[in-house]
Each structure stands twice: as structure tokens, then as C-alpha cells.
Amino acid sequence: MTGVFSLLPEGRPGLLDPLLSGAWLSGGSEDVPRYLAAGGYAALPAPDRLLERIAAAGLRGRGGAGFPAAVKLRAVRDAPGRAVVVANGEEGEPGSVKDRWLLRHRPHLVLDGMRLAAAITRADRGCVYLSDAPAERAVRRALAERPAELPVDVVRVRHTYVAGEETAVVRRIDGGPALPGAKPPRPFESGVGGAPTLVANVETLARIALVHTRPEAADAAAGAHLVTLSGTARAGTAAGSSALAEVPVGTRLKVLADLTGHGGAESVLLGGLFGGLHGRGWPDLPLDHDRLREAGGALGCGALHFLHPEDCPVAVAAEAAAYLAAQSARQCGVCVSGTGALAGALGAVAGGRADADTPDRLHRWSQRLPGRGACGLLDAAARIAGTLLAHFPERVDGHRAAACPACAGPAPEDGRRFTVPVP
Ligand code: SF4
């Protein structure tokens, strides 16, 4: 099952509204007459007033870190020189499809948010950055029909885990490799062509557009998340169902699992691969950046992958760490050796080859490695290891003692665990 649903109360502005109201039963892309009819591309507001509205609504970035959007906008506005606004639609986390969905189906909402962000930051040009071919087609169509106020380029990149990191975005737009760069300077100080640059996730920009068109419901627009919900597809089970949903901040994870056929899940992988594995107590966790951080996890891009009894958390951790090690941009020595060591040790545990010291080594690395790479990839691998040890110590020990029955069961369909179709 692949679905789309909303848990927003009746009348609250949502990114999925036109689709759910039946306007796009053909599954197409919103065109400019429909977007204008819904109040889109409204007259530009007083920039400072809109900025204050965004701050008051508490909008946080939707790319992963959850940084306050108004703080980032202010930093770019206050930097010297004419700014650039980048709509970042390159979602690197496996298991997340929300940004591709938005660009494919609601490109005008993103372009409108970009226009508003440009007004706030005094930017005189913009760029849409993406890897998805259908999204690129939708964006180019939308650019051709929108009321043009801001010159906008489209830059396509090859999909990798790190290509959407903000310094990688700037380097690629400037003609270099899509690899994270050293910080400082951060893009708000010196970004595309040396100009102060706002690199904003496309959902963040879409929510800025909603805050502008529905000021009376700005809090609700800022307080909802697009989330991608999935489980591992296996022949003969229903655990592979996935959905894109729009839900209020604070929604309990159990509600999301129940609504998508994952009520029988035993644990969850949060934030794509960024937020770690969570076992006992996960159903009561709320979808909230701060609360999930307190629980040792991270909401990240809002992708949740539910693990069923057929999914061994040790095997999932080993697979995730191997993926991250393979995706390392191999620029930082500590990342190359750190992700390699984590993947090797987790693979050894999963394969029943680990020695008695391996869990201690994994624990030490999970404490010492975060924050030492130029991007978050190493942190993600360390969090996978740390949360596996914290939530599933008996599964780790069990793997060293005897063959794991879950690992002996049916493999994921077509061998790919985290792949989710774009609805
Ligand atoms: S931490 Fe790893 S993935 Fe990130 S920039 Fe350094 S080498 Fe590349």
C-alpha cells in the first residue's frame, strides 16, 4: 500500500490539501491557475512583517536539523551584499520522499515560498537544487508559467547521501563537486558565488508560503510536518506499506504506525538513517525535534521506518552503517576510518563473527565520533551503533551466542530495505 493522508484538523492549511480534496485525482502537478485560485502568489508583504510572523509561528527548518527558520532568514538578510536563495530539494536520506513529492506536485508552493524568502533576505536570484527527474520537469513547467519576479535557475545533481548538505549544495551550484566543504564560512556568510546564501529545504519554503497566504493560521502551518512512513517489504507480508502524511507536531509515533499498517512494529528507525534505532517506549514518543533529541534520537527529515518482528535490529544497523560507509565522501580521515570501523564491527556482530570486546568498542566509538566530520554522515553512523547498544543489548549479545531466527527468515524484497516509492 502506498498512500497519502493528513491528520491536520479540518480547516488547517496543509501542503497535501489540494490532493486530498480531490483536485488532483489524476495525480498531476498543481498548475498556476489552480495555485492562484487558492490565493497563491499574493502581493508581496512588508518583508519584516512576514519575518516576524514566521518567527512568532515558530517555524523550524524541515531539512533535518530543525533550526529556527527566522534566525536563518535574519542572518542572510543582515549579511552584506545581495543574497541568493536556494530551494534545496535534494533529500539524501533513504526512506524520505516528501521533498520529491512536493516538487513534483506542488512546485508553485515552493517557488512562492522562495519568492517570499528572497523578499525577506533581499535576494536578487534563486536556484532550485534537486536530483529527481520528474521533479525537475514539474519545476521547469512551473517556472515557465509563474508570474516571474525572481530569476531562478535549476541545478540538477546526482543523488547521494551528502549532496543536499548545505555546503555541498553551494559547491555544486558554483560548478564544483556536490561534497560538503569546510565551515566556516557558512553559506549565510559566503555561499553561491561568494554571496550570502539562504539554503532552505523545499518544505520550509512551502510552509513560508502557507504562513503568508493563511496568516490567521500561521501557527498551524508552521506546526505541521510532512513525514514519510515505511516498513521493509517482504513477500507475503503487509509490512512493506508506505505513506506520505502531514501531521501536527507532537503526534505520537504509535498513531502513525497504526494508521499505516505498522501497528505490530517492535521498533522504529528515525530520521531516515540519522535518528537511530528506538525500541521499548518508542510508541509513546511524540513527533517533535526536542523530545526526540531528549530520547537520544533525532527527527531529521521526518522519515520513520518501522521494524517488525521479521526485522532484526542488528541486521538493520549493520545494513545502515554499511550504506553510510559506502556513501562517505571520503574527505575527512575520521569519517573514512570511523564509518568503516562502525560498519565493520556491526557487520561482524550481525554475522556472528564479533569478539567479546566488540560491543565496548562500538560504545566507545558511538560516544567519541559524533561532531568530528564535516557533515552529519559520521554522526548518523555513530548514532545507529549507540542506539542499537542502548535499546537492544540482548539482541547484540544473542547474535554473538547463536544464530538469529529473524536473520534466517525471508530477505527484504529485491534486497532493498529502505526504498520508498513516491506516491
Ligand atoms: S564527514 Fe564523511 S561524508 Fe561528511 S564530508 Fe567528511 S568524509 Fe564526507
XYZ file of N, CA and C and ligand atoms in Angstrom, residues 162 180 327-333 335-336 372-378, ligand 1:
62
model
N 25.113 12.815 0.758
C 25.616 14.110 1.230
C 25.364 15.264 0.258
N 30.426 18.113 0.891
C 30.469 19.114 1.958
C 31.823 19.814 2.007
N 28.649 5.614 1.406
C 28.276 6.957 0.953
C 29.241 8.033 1.468
N 30.187 7.653 2.325
C 31.136 8.652 2.831
C 31.815 9.339 1.654
N 31.896 10.661 1.747
C 32.546 11.404 0.666
C 34.059 11.258 0.718
N 34.556 10.565 1.731
C 35.974 10.242 1.871
C 36.851 11.486 1.841
N 36.361 12.539 2.483
C 37.163 13.771 2.578
C 37.822 13.902 3.946
N 37.124 13.402 4.985
C 37.623 13.571 6.347
C 38.178 12.214 6.792
N 39.413 12.198 7.212
C 40.025 10.945 7.624
C 39.220 10.239 8.695
N 36.105 10.282 9.212
C 34.867 9.697 8.681
C 35.182 8.399 7.947
N 36.236 8.429 7.135
C 36.596 7.223 6.380
C 36.904 6.078 7.348
N 32.709 15.043 14.581
C 34.098 15.152 14.117
C 34.231 15.160 12.595
N 33.164 14.929 11.857
C 33.220 15.011 10.397
C 32.736 16.381 9.943
N 32.908 16.653 8.647
C 32.462 17.945 8.111
C 30.955 17.960 7.883
N 30.311 16.797 7.919
C 28.858 16.764 7.766
C 28.291 15.733 8.745
N 26.993 15.469 8.637
C 26.340 14.631 9.634
C 26.419 13.133 9.384
N 27.101 12.714 8.309
C 27.089 11.281 7.981
C 27.736 10.439 9.085
N 28.845 10.913 9.601
C 29.528 10.160 10.654
C 28.663 10.118 11.917
S 32.032 13.523 7.384
Fe 32.304 11.937 5.843
S 30.665 12.269 4.366
Fe 30.857 14.125 5.609
S 32.278 15.434 4.474
Fe 33.544 14.260 5.879
S 34.145 12.438 4.670
Fe 32.460 13.396 3.612
